[in-house]
CSV table of C-alpha atoms and ligand atoms in Angstrom, one decimal:
chain,number,residue,atom,x,y,z
A,18,UNK,CA,0.0,0.0,0.0
A,19,UNK,CA,1.7,3.3,-1.0
A,20,UNK,CA,-0.3,5.4,-3.4
A,21,UNK,CA,-2.3,8.5,-2.3
A,22,UNK,CA,-5.6,6.6,-3.1
A,23,UNK,CA,-4.6,3.7,-0.8
A,24,UNK,CA,-3.8,6.1,2.0
A,25,UNK,CA,-7.2,7.8,1.5
A,26,UNK,CA,-9.0,4.5,1.5
A,27,UNK,CA,-7.4,3.5,4.8
A,28,UNK,CA,-8.1,7.0,6.3
A,29,UNK,CA,-11.7,6.9,5.2
A,30,UNK,CA,-12.4,3.4,6.5
A,31,UNK,CA,-10.8,4.4,9.8
A,32,UNK,CA,-12.6,7.7,10.1
A,33,UNK,CA,-16.0,6.0,9.5
A,34,UNK,CA,-15.2,3.4,12.2
A,35,UNK,CA,-14.1,6.0,14.7
A,36,UNK,CA,-17.2,8.1,13.8
A,37,UNK,CA,-19.5,5.2,14.7
A,38,UNK,CA,-17.7,4.8,18.0
A,39,UNK,CA,-18.0,8.5,19.0
A,40,UNK,CA,-21.6,8.9,17.8
A,41,UNK,CA,-22.8,5.8,19.6
A,42,UNK,CA,-21.0,6.9,22.8
A,43,UNK,CA,-22.7,10.3,22.5
A,44,UNK,CA,-26.1,8.9,21.8
A,45,UNK,CA,-25.8,6.7,24.9
A,46,UNK,CA,-25.8,9.5,27.4
A,47,UNK,CA,-27.8,12.7,28.0
A,48,UNK,CA,-24.8,14.6,29.4
A,49,UNK,CA,-21.3,13.9,28.3
A,50,UNK,CA,-18.6,14.1,30.9
A,51,UNK,CA,-15.3,16.0,30.6
A,52,UNK,CA,-12.4,13.7,31.4
A,53,UNK,CA,-9.7,16.4,31.5
A,54,UNK,CA,-8.8,19.9,30.3
A,55,UNK,CA,-5.9,21.1,28.2
A,56,UNK,CA,-4.8,24.7,27.5
A,57,UNK,CA,-7.7,26.3,29.5
A,58,UNK,CA,-10.6,25.1,31.6
A,59,UNK,CA,-12.8,25.3,28.5
A,60,UNK,CA,-10.4,23.3,26.3
A,61,UNK,CA,-11.8,19.9,27.0
A,62,UNK,CA,-11.2,16.3,26.3
A,63,UNK,CA,-13.9,13.5,26.7
A,64,UNK,CA,-13.2,9.8,27.1
A,65,UNK,CA,-14.6,9.5,23.5
A,66,UNK,CA,-11.7,11.7,22.2
A,67,UNK,CA,-9.2,9.4,23.8
A,68,UNK,CA,-11.0,6.1,22.8
A,69,UNK,CA,-11.4,7.3,19.2
A,70,UNK,CA,-7.7,8.3,18.9
A,71,UNK,CA,-6.7,5.0,20.2
A,72,UNK,CA,-8.9,3.2,17.7
A,73,UNK,CA,-7.5,5.3,14.9
A,74,UNK,CA,-3.9,4.8,16.0
A,75,UNK,CA,-4.4,1.0,16.2
A,76,UNK,CA,-6.1,0.8,12.8
A,77,UNK,CA,-3.5,2.9,11.0
A,78,UNK,CA,-0.5,1.2,12.6
A,79,UNK,CA,-1.9,-2.3,12.1
A,80,UNK,CA,-2.2,-1.5,8.3
A,81,UNK,CA,1.1,0.4,8.1
A,82,UNK,CA,3.3,-0.4,11.1
A,83,UNK,CA,6.2,1.9,10.1
A,84,UNK,CA,4.2,5.2,9.8
A,85,UNK,CA,4.3,8.1,12.2
A,86,UNK,CA,1.2,9.6,13.9
A,87,UNK,CA,0.6,13.1,15.3
A,88,UNK,CA,-2.7,12.9,17.3
A,89,UNK,CA,-4.5,15.8,19.0
A,90,UNK,CA,-4.9,13.9,22.3
A,91,UNK,CA,-1.2,13.2,22.6
A,92,UNK,CA,-1.0,9.8,20.9
A,93,UNK,CA,2.0,10.7,18.9
A,94,UNK,CA,4.4,8.1,17.5
A,95,UNK,CA,7.6,8.8,15.5
A,96,UNK,CA,7.6,6.6,12.3
A,97,UNK,CA,10.2,4.9,10.2
A,98,UNK,CA,8.5,5.5,6.9
A,99,UNK,CA,8.0,8.9,5.1
A,100,UNK,CA,4.3,8.8,5.9
A,101,UNK,CA,2.9,10.7,8.9
A,102,UNK,CA,-0.8,10.7,9.9
A,103,UNK,CA,-2.4,13.8,11.4
A,104,UNK,CA,-5.4,12.8,13.5
A,105,UNK,CA,-8.1,14.8,15.2
A,106,UNK,CA,-10.3,12.1,16.7
A,107,UNK,CA,-13.1,14.7,17.4
A,108,UNK,CA,-12.8,18.1,15.9
A,109,UNK,CA,-15.4,20.2,17.5
A,110,UNK,CA,-15.2,18.6,21.0
A,111,UNK,CA,-17.2,21.4,22.6
A,112,UNK,CA,-20.1,20.7,20.1
A,113,UNK,CA,-19.7,17.0,20.9
A,114,UNK,CA,-19.9,17.8,24.7
A,115,UNK,CA,-23.1,19.7,24.2
A,116,UNK,CA,-24.7,17.3,21.7
A,117,UNK,CA,-24.5,19.8,18.8
A,118,UNK,CA,-24.3,17.6,15.7
A,119,UNK,CA,-21.4,19.5,14.2
A,120,UNK,CA,-18.2,17.6,14.9
A,121,UNK,CA,-15.9,15.4,12.8
A,122,UNK,CA,-13.2,12.9,12.6
A,123,UNK,CA,-10.3,14.4,10.6
A,124,UNK,CA,-7.4,12.2,9.3
A,125,UNK,CA,-4.7,13.3,6.9
A,126,UNK,CA,-1.7,11.5,5.5
A,127,UNK,CA,1.4,13.5,4.9
A,128,UNK,CA,4.1,12.0,2.6
A,129,UNK,CA,7.5,13.5,2.9
A,130,UNK,CA,6.0,16.6,4.5
A,131,UNK,CA,3.3,17.1,1.9
A,132,UNK,CA,-0.4,16.4,2.6
A,133,UNK,CA,-1.3,13.6,0.2
A,134,UNK,CA,-4.7,12.5,1.3
A,135,UNK,CA,-7.4,13.7,3.7
A,136,UNK,CA,-10.8,12.8,5.0
A,137,UNK,CA,-13.3,14.7,7.2
A,138,UNK,CA,-16.2,12.7,8.4
A,139,UNK,CA,-19.3,14.0,10.3
A,140,UNK,CA,-20.7,10.9,11.9
A,141,UNK,CA,-24.1,12.5,12.7
A,142,UNK,CA,-24.9,13.8,9.2
A,143,UNK,CA,-22.9,11.0,7.6
A,144,UNK,CA,-21.2,13.5,5.3
A,145,UNK,CA,-17.7,12.5,4.3
A,146,UNK,CA,-15.3,14.8,2.4
A,147,UNK,CA,-12.3,13.4,0.8
A,148,UNK,CA,-9.3,14.5,-1.3
A,149,UNK,CA,-6.0,13.4,-2.7
A,150,UNK,CA,-3.4,15.9,-4.0
A,151,UNK,CA,-4.2,16.7,-7.6
A,152,UNK,CA,-7.2,14.5,-7.6
A,153,UNK,CA,-10.0,16.9,-6.7
A,154,UNK,CA,-12.3,17.1,-3.7
A,155,UNK,CA,-15.5,15.1,-3.1
A,156,UNK,CA,-18.4,15.0,-0.8
A,157,UNK,CA,-19.8,11.4,-0.5
A,158,UNK,CA,-18.1,10.7,-3.9
A,159,UNK,CA,-19.5,13.7,-5.8
A,160,UNK,CA,-17.0,16.4,-6.9
A,161,UNK,CA,-17.3,19.7,-5.0
A,162,UNK,CA,-16.0,23.2,-5.7
A,163,UNK,CA,-15.7,26.5,-3.9
A,164,UNK,CA,-18.6,29.0,-4.2
A,165,UNK,CA,-17.1,31.3,-6.8
A,166,UNK,CA,-18.1,34.4,-4.7
A,167,UNK,CA,-16.0,37.5,-5.6
A,168,UNK,CA,-17.7,40.2,-3.6
A,169,UNK,CA,-16.8,40.9,0.0
A,170,UNK,CA,-20.2,42.3,0.8
A,171,UNK,CA,-21.9,39.1,-0.4
A,172,UNK,CA,-19.5,36.8,1.4
A,173,UNK,CA,-20.6,34.4,4.1
A,174,UNK,CA,-17.4,33.9,6.2
A,175,UNK,CA,-16.8,31.3,8.8
A,176,UNK,CA,-14.4,31.8,11.7
A,177,UNK,CA,-13.4,30.3,15.0
A,178,UNK,CA,-11.9,31.4,18.3
A,179,UNK,CA,-9.1,30.1,20.5
A,180,UNK,CA,-9.6,28.9,24.1
A,181,UNK,CA,-7.3,31.6,25.6
A,182,UNK,CA,-9.2,34.8,26.7
A,183,UNK,CA,-6.4,37.2,25.7
A,184,UNK,CA,-6.4,35.7,22.2
A,185,UNK,CA,-10.2,35.9,22.1
A,186,UNK,CA,-10.2,39.6,23.0
A,187,UNK,CA,-8.2,40.4,19.9
A,188,UNK,CA,-10.2,37.9,17.8
A,189,UNK,CA,-13.3,39.9,18.9
A,190,UNK,CA,-11.7,43.1,17.7
A,191,UNK,CA,-10.9,41.6,14.3
A,192,UNK,CA,-14.4,40.3,14.0
A,193,UNK,CA,-15.8,43.8,14.9
A,194,UNK,CA,-14.0,45.2,11.9
A,195,UNK,CA,-14.8,42.3,9.5
A,196,UNK,CA,-18.5,42.0,10.3
A,197,UNK,CA,-19.8,45.3,8.8
A,198,UNK,CA,-18.0,44.5,5.5
A,199,UNK,CA,-19.4,41.1,4.7
A,200,UNK,CA,-22.8,39.3,4.4
A,201,UNK,CA,-22.5,37.6,7.8
A,202,UNK,CA,-20.3,35.3,9.9
A,203,UNK,CA,-20.7,31.7,11.0
A,204,UNK,CA,-19.0,30.1,14.1
A,205,UNK,CA,-19.9,26.5,13.7
A,206,UNK,CA,-17.3,25.1,16.1
A,207,UNK,CA,-15.2,22.6,14.0
A,208,UNK,CA,-12.4,23.9,11.9
A,209,UNK,CA,-12.2,20.9,9.6
A,210,UNK,CA,-15.9,21.2,8.8
A,211,UNK,CA,-15.4,25.0,8.2
A,212,UNK,CA,-12.8,24.2,5.6
A,213,UNK,CA,-15.1,21.6,4.0
A,214,UNK,CA,-17.8,24.2,3.9
A,215,UNK,CA,-15.5,26.4,1.9
A,216,UNK,CA,-14.8,23.4,-0.4
A,217,UNK,CA,-18.4,23.1,-1.3
A,218,UNK,CA,-19.6,26.7,-1.2
A,219,UNK,CA,-21.6,26.2,2.0
A,220,UNK,CA,-19.6,29.3,3.1
A,221,UNK,CA,-17.5,31.6,0.9
A,222,UNK,CA,-14.5,32.0,3.2
A,223,UNK,CA,-13.0,31.0,6.5
A,224,UNK,CA,-10.3,32.4,8.7
A,225,UNK,CA,-8.9,31.4,12.1
A,226,UNK,CA,-5.8,31.8,14.3
A,227,UNK,CA,-4.5,29.1,16.5
A,228,UNK,CA,-5.4,25.8,14.8
A,229,UNK,CA,-3.4,22.6,15.4
A,230,UNK,CA,-2.0,20.7,12.4
A,231,UNK,CA,-4.6,18.0,13.1
A,232,UNK,CA,-7.4,20.5,12.8
A,233,UNK,CA,-6.1,21.8,9.6
A,234,UNK,CA,-4.4,19.2,7.4
A,235,UNK,CA,-7.3,17.2,5.9
A,236,UNK,CA,-9.7,20.2,5.5
A,237,UNK,CA,-7.0,22.4,3.9
A,238,UNK,CA,-6.3,19.7,1.3
A,239,UNK,CA,-10.0,19.3,0.6
A,240,UNK,CA,-10.5,23.1,0.3
A,241,UNK,CA,-7.5,23.4,-2.0
A,242,UNK,CA,-8.6,20.6,-4.2
A,243,UNK,CA,-12.0,22.3,-4.4
A,244,UNK,CA,-10.3,25.3,-6.0
A,245,UNK,CA,-9.9,27.5,-2.9
A,246,UNK,CA,-6.7,29.3,-1.9
A,247,UNK,CA,-5.6,28.2,1.6
A,248,UNK,CA,-2.9,30.3,3.0
A,249,UNK,CA,-1.5,32.3,5.9
A,250,UNK,CA,-1.5,36.0,6.1
A,251,UNK,CA,1.1,38.1,4.1
A,252,UNK,CA,2.2,35.1,2.0
A,253,UNK,CA,2.9,32.8,4.9
A,254,UNK,CA,1.9,29.2,4.7
A,255,UNK,CA,-1.3,28.2,6.4
A,256,UNK,CA,-0.7,27.0,10.0
A,257,UNK,CA,-1.1,27.7,13.7
A,258,UNK,CA,-0.4,31.4,13.3
A,259,UNK,CA,-3.3,31.9,10.8
A,260,UNK,CA,-5.3,30.3,8.1
A,261,UNK,CA,-7.4,32.0,5.5
A,262,UNK,CA,-9.4,29.9,2.9
A,263,UNK,CA,-11.5,31.4,0.1
A,264,UNK,CA,-12.0,31.0,-3.6
A,265,UNK,CA,-9.6,33.0,-5.9
A,266,UNK,CA,-12.3,35.6,-6.5
A,267,UNK,CA,-12.6,36.4,-2.8
A,268,UNK,CA,-9.2,35.6,-1.3
A,269,UNK,CA,-7.4,38.8,-2.1
A,270,UNK,CA,-10.3,41.0,-0.9
A,271,UNK,CA,-10.7,39.1,2.3
A,272,UNK,CA,-6.9,39.1,2.9
A,273,UNK,CA,-6.9,42.9,2.2
A,274,UNK,CA,-9.6,43.4,4.9
A,275,UNK,CA,-7.9,41.1,7.5
A,276,UNK,CA,-4.2,42.0,7.0
A,277,UNK,CA,-4.2,45.5,8.5
A,278,UNK,CA,-6.1,44.1,11.6
A,279,UNK,CA,-3.1,41.8,12.5
A,280,UNK,CA,-5.3,38.7,12.9
A,281,UNK,CA,-2.2,36.6,13.4
A,282,UNK,CA,-1.2,38.2,16.7
A,283,UNK,CA,-2.7,37.8,20.2
B,5,LIG,C1,-11.4,23.2,17.8
B,5,LIG,C2,-12.4,23.5,16.7
B,5,LIG,C3,-12.9,24.9,16.8
B,5,LIG,C4,-11.7,25.9,16.6
B,5,LIG,C5,-10.7,25.6,17.7
B,5,LIG,C6,-10.2,24.2,17.6
B,5,LIG,P1,-11.1,20.8,18.9
B,5,LIG,O1,-10.9,21.9,17.7
B,5,LIG,O2,-11.9,23.2,15.5
B,5,LIG,O3,-13.8,25.2,15.7
B,5,LIG,O4,-12.2,27.2,16.7
B,5,LIG,O5,-9.6,26.5,17.3
B,5,LIG,O6,-9.3,24.0,18.6
B,5,LIG,O7,-10.4,21.3,20.1
B,5,LIG,O8,-12.6,20.7,19.1
B,5,LIG,O9,-10.5,19.6,18.3
């Protein structure tokens, strides 16, 4: 097994199995418990995050024992091959905690440092977005493309906020300046799904500061393969500092609005 399509097939099968696990666990309780917190008291982990990451790690390493894994919940393993898996077992954990059906399993395969395949699976809606580099982006097997929006005042823009309150104060300032210039904003609560929304024109653009590589990798490939530009600010690559995703007709305009607001600082 070595082609991008094979990596995608393994990622998709694994994401679907993990999705069933986390959805069934959520359906089984009225109130989901927090098992621990991370960067702040509102940055939570549930037992389902840990169980799903373990399942994903087991499935990936059983199929490909030499690969590396970088998982959100700390299940990271250095590999011996040139393939590294970026795993977010539940992107949108706060939605999951509250029973809001907007969370996803996000798995990407990076080959020699380049994202080669990615899947984002929402186990509640059943929607599954997939992409391989150069192979286009798909929702449940049907090709998708970005919205084609090229007017800032018509743009529906998704964003998200970090868990740290100092960072949030600045993010609120940025949003205050952005909001009057666009159609509206959406804060749906799962970065991978926001990027997939760009990929299919469910929103026109998306920006956020502070994502982890596991939040970003699969969704960024899917949005790129759907024709969007996915970048940082001021020509930087997309990453933890900042990510901006929009179709070519909107990207420069949204970048021009955001850049003077220093959205990549706290
Ligand atoms: C979070 C979600 C959220 C985004 C945060 C992420 P998590 O991921 O993607 O939408 O605003 O920045 O940390 O913690 O639920 O995996």
